[in-house]
Coordinates of C-alpha atoms and ligand atoms in Angstrom, one line a residue:
M1 CA 98.1 138.4 121.5
S2 CA 95.8 136.4 119.3
I3 CA 96.5 132.8 118.6
E4 CA 96.0 131.6 115.0
P5 CA 94.0 128.4 114.8
A6 CA 96.3 125.6 113.5
A7 CA 95.9 125.4 109.8
D8 CA 94.5 122.1 108.5
L9 CA 97.3 121.4 106.1
N10 CA 96.3 117.8 105.7
T11 CA 93.1 118.7 104.1
A12 CA 94.7 121.2 101.7
W13 CA 97.5 118.9 100.6
S14 CA 95.2 115.9 100.3
A15 CA 92.8 117.8 98.1
R16 CA 95.7 118.8 95.8
D17 CA 96.9 115.2 95.8
L18 CA 93.6 113.7 94.9
A19 CA 93.1 116.2 92.1
A20 CA 96.4 115.2 90.4
I21 CA 97.7 111.8 91.5
W22 CA 96.8 108.2 90.8
H23 CA 98.1 106.1 93.7
P24 CA 99.5 102.6 93.6
C25 CA 97.5 99.6 94.7
T26 CA 94.5 101.8 95.5
Q27 CA 90.8 102.0 94.5
M28 CA 91.0 105.8 94.3
R29 CA 87.3 106.1 95.0
D30 CA 88.0 104.9 98.6
H31 CA 89.5 108.3 99.2
A32 CA 86.2 110.0 98.3
G33 CA 84.7 108.1 101.2
S34 CA 86.0 107.1 104.6
V35 CA 89.7 106.5 103.8
P36 CA 91.8 109.6 104.3
M37 CA 94.8 110.5 102.2
I38 CA 97.6 111.3 104.7
P39 CA 100.2 113.8 103.4
I40 CA 103.4 113.1 105.2
A41 CA 105.7 116.1 105.9
R42 CA 108.6 114.3 107.5
G43 CA 109.9 111.1 109.1
D44 CA 111.7 110.6 112.3
G45 CA 113.0 107.1 113.2
A46 CA 110.1 104.7 113.3
W47 CA 107.6 107.6 113.0
L48 CA 106.0 109.4 110.2
I49 CA 104.6 112.9 110.8
D50 CA 101.8 114.4 108.7
Q51 CA 101.3 118.0 107.6
N52 CA 99.2 118.7 110.7
G53 CA 101.9 117.3 113.0
K54 CA 100.2 114.1 113.8
R55 CA 102.6 111.2 114.3
Y56 CA 102.1 107.6 113.0
L57 CA 104.3 104.6 114.1
D58 CA 105.4 102.9 110.9
A59 CA 104.6 99.3 111.8
I60 CA 105.1 98.1 108.2
S61 CA 108.4 99.9 107.4
S62 CA 106.7 101.8 104.5
W63 CA 106.1 98.7 102.3
W64 CA 108.9 96.8 104.0
T65 CA 111.6 99.1 102.8
N66 CA 112.8 100.9 105.9
L67 CA 115.4 99.3 108.2
F68 CA 117.0 102.0 110.4
G69 CA 114.4 104.7 110.6
H70 CA 113.1 107.4 108.4
A71 CA 115.5 110.3 107.8
N72 CA 118.3 108.1 109.3
P73 CA 121.2 110.6 109.7
R74 CA 124.0 108.2 108.6
I75 CA 122.3 107.2 105.4
A76 CA 121.1 110.8 104.7
A77 CA 124.7 112.1 105.1
A78 CA 126.1 109.5 102.7
I79 CA 123.6 110.5 100.1
K80 CA 124.3 114.2 100.6
D81 CA 128.0 113.6 100.2
Q82 CA 127.4 111.6 97.0
L83 CA 125.1 114.3 95.6
D84 CA 128.0 116.8 95.2
R85 CA 130.2 114.2 93.5
L86 CA 128.1 112.3 91.0
E87 CA 124.3 111.9 90.8
H88 CA 124.2 109.4 87.9
V89 CA 126.1 108.0 85.0
I90 CA 125.3 105.5 82.2
F91 CA 126.2 102.1 83.6
A92 CA 127.2 100.5 80.2
G93 CA 130.8 101.2 79.4
F94 CA 131.1 103.4 82.5
S95 CA 131.2 102.6 86.2
H96 CA 131.7 104.3 89.5
E97 CA 133.1 103.7 93.0
P98 CA 129.9 103.2 94.9
A99 CA 128.6 100.5 92.5
I100 CA 131.9 98.7 92.6
R101 CA 132.3 98.9 96.4
L102 CA 128.7 97.8 96.8
A103 CA 129.1 94.8 94.5
E104 CA 132.2 93.7 96.4
E105 CA 130.4 94.1 99.7
L106 CA 127.3 92.2 98.6
L107 CA 129.4 89.3 97.4
R108 CA 131.3 89.3 100.7
I109 CA 128.1 89.0 102.8
A110 CA 125.9 86.9 100.4
P111 CA 125.7 83.1 100.6
P112 CA 129.0 81.5 99.4
G113 CA 129.2 80.7 95.7
L114 CA 127.7 83.9 94.3
A115 CA 130.2 85.8 92.2
R116 CA 128.5 88.5 90.1
V117 CA 126.1 91.4 90.8
F118 CA 123.7 92.7 88.1
Y119 CA 121.9 95.9 89.2
A120 CA 118.4 97.0 88.4
D121 CA 116.2 99.7 90.1
N122 CA 113.3 98.0 91.8
G123 CA 112.2 94.6 93.0
S124 CA 110.0 93.6 90.0
S125 CA 112.8 94.5 87.6
A126 CA 115.2 92.3 89.6
V127 CA 112.8 89.4 89.2
E128 CA 112.5 90.1 85.5
V129 CA 116.3 90.0 85.3
A130 CA 116.6 86.7 87.1
L131 CA 113.8 85.1 85.0
K132 CA 115.4 86.3 81.7
M133 CA 118.9 85.4 82.7
S134 CA 117.9 81.9 83.7
F135 CA 116.0 81.4 80.4
H136 CA 118.9 82.9 78.4
Y137 CA 121.5 80.8 80.2
W138 CA 119.8 77.6 79.1
R139 CA 119.4 79.0 75.6
N140 CA 123.1 79.8 75.5
L141 CA 123.8 76.2 76.4
G142 CA 121.6 75.0 73.5
R143 CA 118.7 74.1 75.7
S144 CA 116.1 76.3 74.1
G145 CA 113.3 73.9 75.1
K146 CA 113.6 75.3 78.6
T147 CA 111.0 78.1 78.6
R148 CA 108.9 77.7 81.7
F149 CA 109.1 78.5 85.4
V150 CA 107.9 76.9 88.6
A151 CA 106.4 79.1 91.4
L152 CA 104.7 78.3 94.6
T153 CA 101.0 78.9 95.2
G154 CA 100.5 82.1 97.2
S155 CA 103.7 83.6 95.9
Y156 CA 104.3 87.2 95.0
H157 CA 107.2 88.4 92.9
G158 CA 106.1 91.8 91.6
E159 CA 103.7 93.7 89.2
T160 CA 105.5 93.8 85.9
L161 CA 104.2 91.2 83.5
G162 CA 107.0 88.7 83.9
A163 CA 107.1 89.0 87.7
L164 CA 103.3 88.9 87.8
S165 CA 103.3 85.7 85.7
V166 CA 105.1 83.9 88.6
T167 CA 102.8 85.6 91.2
D168 CA 99.8 83.7 92.6
V169 CA 97.8 86.3 94.4
P170 CA 94.5 86.4 92.6
L171 CA 93.8 90.0 93.6
Y172 CA 96.8 91.2 91.6
R173 CA 97.0 88.5 89.0
A174 CA 93.5 87.5 87.9
T175 CA 92.6 90.6 85.8
Y176 CA 95.8 90.4 83.8
A177 CA 95.9 86.6 83.4
P178 CA 95.3 86.8 79.6
L179 CA 98.6 88.8 79.3
L180 CA 100.7 86.4 81.4
N181 CA 102.8 83.4 80.8
Q182 CA 101.5 80.4 82.7
P183 CA 104.1 79.0 85.1
I184 CA 103.7 75.6 86.8
F185 CA 102.3 76.5 90.3
V186 CA 103.3 74.0 92.9
D187 CA 101.6 73.7 96.3
S188 CA 103.3 76.0 98.9
P189 CA 104.8 74.6 102.1
D190 CA 102.7 77.3 103.8
C191 CA 102.4 76.0 107.4
Y192 CA 99.0 77.6 108.0
M193 CA 97.9 74.5 106.0
R194 CA 99.6 71.9 108.2
E195 CA 97.6 69.1 109.6
P196 CA 96.7 69.1 113.3
G197 CA 99.6 67.9 115.3
E198 CA 102.1 68.3 112.4
S199 CA 105.2 70.4 113.0
W200 CA 106.3 73.2 110.7
R201 CA 109.2 71.1 109.7
E202 CA 107.2 68.0 109.0
H203 CA 104.7 69.9 106.9
S204 CA 107.3 71.8 104.9
L205 CA 109.2 68.6 104.2
R206 CA 106.1 66.8 103.2
K207 CA 105.3 69.4 100.6
L208 CA 108.6 68.7 98.8
A209 CA 106.8 65.7 97.3
D210 CA 104.7 68.1 95.2
M211 CA 107.8 69.8 93.9
R212 CA 109.5 66.5 93.1
A213 CA 106.4 65.4 91.1
A214 CA 106.4 68.7 89.1
L215 CA 110.1 68.5 88.3
E216 CA 109.9 64.8 87.4
T217 CA 107.2 65.6 84.8
H218 CA 108.4 68.9 83.5
S219 CA 112.1 69.4 84.2
E220 CA 113.1 69.3 80.5
E221 CA 111.0 72.5 79.9
I222 CA 111.7 74.3 83.2
C223 CA 114.3 77.0 83.5
A224 CA 114.0 77.7 87.2
V225 CA 112.0 77.5 90.4
I226 CA 111.4 80.8 92.0
V227 CA 110.5 81.2 95.7
E228 CA 110.2 83.7 98.5
P229 CA 112.3 82.1 101.3
L230 CA 110.6 81.4 104.6
V231 CA 107.8 84.0 104.3
Q232 CA 105.4 84.5 101.4
C233 CA 104.8 88.2 102.3
A234 CA 102.2 89.8 100.0
G235 CA 100.4 86.4 99.9
G236 CA 99.4 87.0 103.5
M237 CA 102.7 86.5 105.5
R238 CA 102.4 82.8 105.1
M239 CA 105.5 81.0 106.6
Y240 CA 107.4 77.8 106.2
H241 CA 110.4 75.9 107.6
P242 CA 113.9 76.3 106.2
A243 CA 114.1 72.6 105.7
Y244 CA 112.0 73.1 102.6
L245 CA 114.7 75.3 101.1
T246 CA 117.4 72.8 101.8
G247 CA 115.3 70.0 100.1
L248 CA 114.4 72.3 97.2
R249 CA 118.1 73.1 96.5
R250 CA 118.7 69.3 96.3
L251 CA 115.7 68.8 94.0
C252 CA 116.8 71.7 91.7
D253 CA 120.3 70.1 91.4
E254 CA 118.9 66.6 90.8
F255 CA 116.6 67.8 88.0
G256 CA 118.9 70.4 86.4
V257 CA 116.9 73.6 87.0
H258 CA 117.9 76.9 88.6
L259 CA 116.7 78.1 91.9
I260 CA 115.8 81.8 92.1
V261 CA 115.6 83.1 95.7
D262 CA 113.6 86.3 95.9
E263 CA 114.7 88.0 99.2
I264 CA 113.4 91.4 98.1
A265 CA 111.1 91.5 101.1
V266 CA 112.8 89.2 103.6
G267 CA 116.5 90.1 103.0
F268 CA 118.6 92.2 105.4
G269 CA 117.6 90.7 108.7
R270 CA 113.8 90.5 108.6
T271 CA 113.8 86.8 109.4
G272 CA 116.5 86.9 112.1
T273 CA 119.5 86.2 109.8
L274 CA 120.9 88.6 107.3
F275 CA 119.4 86.6 104.4
A276 CA 116.5 84.2 105.0
C277 CA 118.1 81.5 102.9
E278 CA 121.1 81.3 105.3
Q279 CA 118.7 79.3 107.6
A280 CA 118.7 76.5 105.0
C281 CA 122.5 76.0 105.6
S282 CA 123.8 73.4 107.9
D283 CA 127.3 72.2 108.8
Q284 CA 126.9 69.5 106.3
Q285 CA 125.4 71.5 103.5
R286 CA 125.9 75.0 102.2
F287 CA 123.0 76.8 100.5
T288 CA 123.7 78.8 97.3
P289 CA 120.9 80.0 95.1
D290 CA 121.5 80.3 91.4
F291 CA 120.0 83.8 91.6
L292 CA 119.5 86.0 94.7
C293 CA 117.2 89.0 94.2
L294 CA 117.6 91.9 96.6
S295 CA 115.8 95.3 96.9
K296 CA 113.7 97.2 99.4
G297 CA 115.9 97.2 102.6
L298 CA 119.1 97.2 100.4
T299 CA 119.2 101.0 100.6
G300 CA 117.7 101.1 104.1
G301 CA 114.5 102.3 102.5
F302 CA 115.9 105.5 101.1
L303 CA 116.1 105.0 97.3
P304 CA 115.0 102.5 94.7
L305 CA 117.7 100.0 93.8
S306 CA 117.8 96.2 93.3
A307 CA 120.5 93.6 92.6
V308 CA 120.6 90.1 91.2
L309 CA 123.5 88.1 92.4
T310 CA 124.5 85.0 90.5
T311 CA 127.2 82.4 90.1
A312 CA 130.4 82.4 88.1
S313 CA 129.2 79.5 85.9
I314 CA 126.0 81.3 84.9
Y315 CA 128.0 84.4 84.2
E316 CA 130.4 82.4 82.0
A317 CA 127.6 81.1 79.8
F318 CA 127.1 84.7 78.6
Y319 CA 130.8 85.5 78.1
A320 CA 131.6 85.0 74.4
E321 CA 132.3 86.8 71.1
Y322 CA 129.8 89.6 70.6
T323 CA 128.5 88.0 67.4
S324 CA 127.5 84.9 69.2
R325 CA 124.5 86.9 70.6
K326 CA 125.0 85.4 74.0
A327 CA 125.3 88.7 75.9
F328 CA 122.6 89.7 78.4
L329 CA 121.4 93.0 76.7
H330 CA 118.8 93.9 79.4
S331 CA 119.2 97.5 80.7
H332 CA 117.4 100.1 82.8
S333 CA 118.4 103.8 82.5
Y334 CA 119.0 104.2 86.2
T335 CA 120.9 100.9 86.6
G336 CA 123.4 101.1 89.5
N337 CA 122.4 104.7 90.4
P338 CA 125.3 106.2 92.5
L339 CA 123.1 107.8 95.1
A340 CA 121.2 104.6 95.7
C341 CA 124.5 102.7 95.9
R342 CA 125.8 105.1 98.5
A343 CA 122.6 104.6 100.5
A344 CA 123.1 100.8 100.3
L345 CA 126.8 101.0 101.3
E346 CA 125.9 103.0 104.4
T347 CA 123.1 100.6 105.2
L348 CA 125.6 97.7 105.1
A349 CA 128.0 99.7 107.1
I350 CA 125.4 100.0 109.9
F351 CA 125.1 96.2 109.8
R352 CA 128.9 96.0 110.3
D353 CA 129.2 98.7 113.0
E354 CA 126.2 97.9 115.1
P355 CA 124.8 94.6 116.6
V356 CA 121.7 94.8 114.4
L357 CA 120.8 91.1 114.3
E358 CA 121.2 90.7 118.1
R359 CA 119.0 93.7 118.6
T360 CA 116.3 92.5 116.2
R361 CA 116.3 89.1 117.9
A362 CA 115.6 90.7 121.3
L363 CA 112.9 92.9 119.7
A364 CA 111.4 89.8 118.0
A365 CA 111.3 87.9 121.3
H366 CA 109.5 90.9 122.9
L367 CA 107.0 91.0 120.1
A368 CA 106.4 87.2 120.5
T369 CA 105.6 87.5 124.2
R370 CA 103.1 90.3 123.4
L371 CA 101.4 88.2 120.8
V372 CA 100.9 85.0 122.9
A373 CA 97.5 86.1 124.3
V374 CA 96.2 87.2 120.8
A375 CA 96.2 83.5 119.6
D376 CA 93.2 82.8 122.0
H377 CA 91.0 85.5 120.4
A378 CA 87.7 84.1 119.1
H379 CA 88.4 85.5 115.6
V380 CA 92.1 84.7 115.3
A381 CA 92.9 81.4 113.5
E382 CA 96.7 81.7 113.9
V383 CA 99.4 84.0 115.1
R384 CA 102.7 83.3 113.4
Q385 CA 106.2 84.8 113.5
T386 CA 109.5 84.5 111.7
G387 CA 112.1 87.0 113.2
M388 CA 110.8 90.6 112.9
I389 CA 107.8 89.6 110.8
A390 CA 104.6 88.6 112.7
A391 CA 101.1 88.0 111.5
I392 CA 97.6 87.6 112.9
E393 CA 95.1 85.7 110.7
L394 CA 91.6 86.9 111.3
V395 CA 88.7 84.5 110.5
R396 CA 84.9 84.6 110.9
D397 CA 84.9 81.1 112.5
K398 CA 87.9 80.0 114.5
S399 CA 86.9 76.3 114.6
T400 CA 86.4 75.9 110.8
R401 CA 88.8 78.7 109.9
A402 CA 86.1 80.1 107.5
P403 CA 87.2 83.5 106.4
F404 CA 85.2 86.7 106.6
S405 CA 83.7 87.7 103.3
A406 CA 86.3 89.9 101.5
A407 CA 83.5 92.5 100.8
E408 CA 83.3 93.2 104.5
R409 CA 86.8 94.6 104.4
R410 CA 87.6 93.8 108.1
G411 CA 91.3 94.5 107.6
L412 CA 90.4 98.0 106.3
R413 CA 88.7 98.6 109.6
V414 CA 91.9 97.7 111.5
Y415 CA 93.8 100.1 109.2
L416 CA 91.4 103.0 109.9
H417 CA 91.5 102.3 113.7
G418 CA 95.3 102.4 113.4
L419 CA 95.3 105.7 111.7
E420 CA 93.0 107.2 114.4
R421 CA 95.4 106.0 117.1
G422 CA 98.6 106.9 115.3
V423 CA 99.9 103.5 114.1
L424 CA 100.4 102.7 110.4
L425 CA 99.1 99.1 110.1
R426 CA 98.2 97.9 106.6
P427 CA 96.6 94.5 106.8
L428 CA 96.8 92.2 103.8
G429 CA 93.1 91.4 103.5
D430 CA 92.3 90.0 106.9
V431 CA 95.9 89.3 107.9
V432 CA 97.1 92.0 110.4
Y433 CA 100.9 92.0 110.4
F434 CA 103.9 93.7 111.8
M435 CA 107.2 94.4 110.0
P436 CA 108.6 97.4 111.8
P437 CA 111.9 99.2 111.3
Y438 CA 114.7 97.9 113.5
V439 CA 114.9 101.2 115.4
I440 CA 111.5 100.5 117.1
T441 CA 111.7 100.3 120.9
T442 CA 109.9 97.8 123.1
D443 CA 107.5 100.5 124.3
E444 CA 106.7 101.2 120.7
I445 CA 106.1 97.5 120.0
D446 CA 103.7 97.5 123.0
L447 CA 101.8 100.5 121.5
M448 CA 101.8 98.8 118.0
V449 CA 100.3 95.6 119.4
D450 CA 97.8 97.3 121.7
V451 CA 96.5 99.4 118.9
A452 CA 96.3 96.4 116.6
I453 CA 94.4 94.4 119.2
A454 CA 91.9 97.2 119.8
G455 CA 91.5 97.6 116.1
I456 CA 90.8 93.9 115.7
E457 CA 88.2 94.1 118.4
R458 CA 86.5 96.9 116.5
A459 CA 86.8 95.1 113.2
V460 CA 85.3 91.9 114.2
A461 CA 82.5 93.4 116.3
Ligands
PMP1 N1 109.3 90.3 95.4 C1 108.8 90.3 96.6 C2 109.0 89.1 97.5 C3 108.1 91.5 97.1 O1 107.6 91.5 98.3 C4 108.0 92.6 96.2 C5 107.3 93.9 96.6 N2 106.4 93.8 97.6 C6 108.5 92.5 94.9 C7 109.2 91.3 94.5 C8 108.4 93.6 94.0 O2 109.2 94.7 94.3 P1 108.9 96.2 93.8 O3 107.6 96.6 94.5 O4 110.1 97.0 94.2 O5 108.7 96.1 92.3

């Protein structure tokens, strides 16, 4: 009996891919050189399996979307069931059970005081909705002088022009700056920047002074402040203390501007609570954003869907005679897609049925113990963690924190090492981070960290 040599399906599929597709967030020329295109054939829990059968541990939840594993059987079954009933229907004038049930469930679990759900179909679109709704609310109240937004330095809110306007990651923003509205950027409470000896809490509270100054000067022209709560993800997993959010809520109330909380990346348990902004609540004070943007993990990572939750008073400012032109006429064709809503309903059912947050807290504690030693590394300026998100900041010089030259692409070397060893790490510049799906085991966390450390050793050599 002769044994056929295993076909190199990766090479064949990758050649077809590179002949036809233009990939996101990619200099395509990299793929003509040392960076392979990996064609994935299937997923299995925390693992991705390529066309040749090689397995990769998905340490970044496929762009932070996946919560309960690839090909999760519960979510897959819910979508299959929905497929035979209704794939899609126009969402103006028509509705359907999955969207209604999902809205009810989101309002039940969201911070108190949110009363309405507006659906869109990806994170950037949710941000566009929140920005436009805030502006339009003030206009409906006769406050048409309110036309600007406040965002934090280092923030990321998406790639469409409105969302990119309130983004402060030069790599994504600088080229398109001539097309963008200019928000007021206020210094981030990012605790990497804290003074020696200063606690996260002290630093974050101190940074509220910058926000107060901006609002004192500009509140008459400001619609809303938009923030990523607790972790500025695409900006390099920079983190801050929840006390900042508590103070920010008070400032927004004092100066009469909305607060848009973008939980697109950090929602659904990533930070240790279901929503990150819950950590800004205390017995004395509840925390309610004016707009809460959700996407990514909303469907467990299965299908694109986003939702903007808002308050009854904002909703009521749009509720009027048709001829008053107060209605919010924003729409996307796939608004409230039934398959995506079923995936989201099943995702939320898993949160109800299983002790997800307890489990992630235990996993996060294990990850923390594995990262302690990394902080001592000669090229590591900081190891930081909030819940299931952890990051390692690589620098050229530990004492001055001088970064490596971006052209050296040290993070890319970590990425390539990870691929070789079967772990999908995708550093943000020189920030190596972990945001794995919640089905990861402690052994898999050990593997993920070991491979990252070995990759860092190679990258800084
Ligand atoms: N906001 C935040 C905080 C994000 O991290 C992202 C995506 N990384 C977005 C918005 C945009 O979401 P999408 O990629 O679905 O447009």
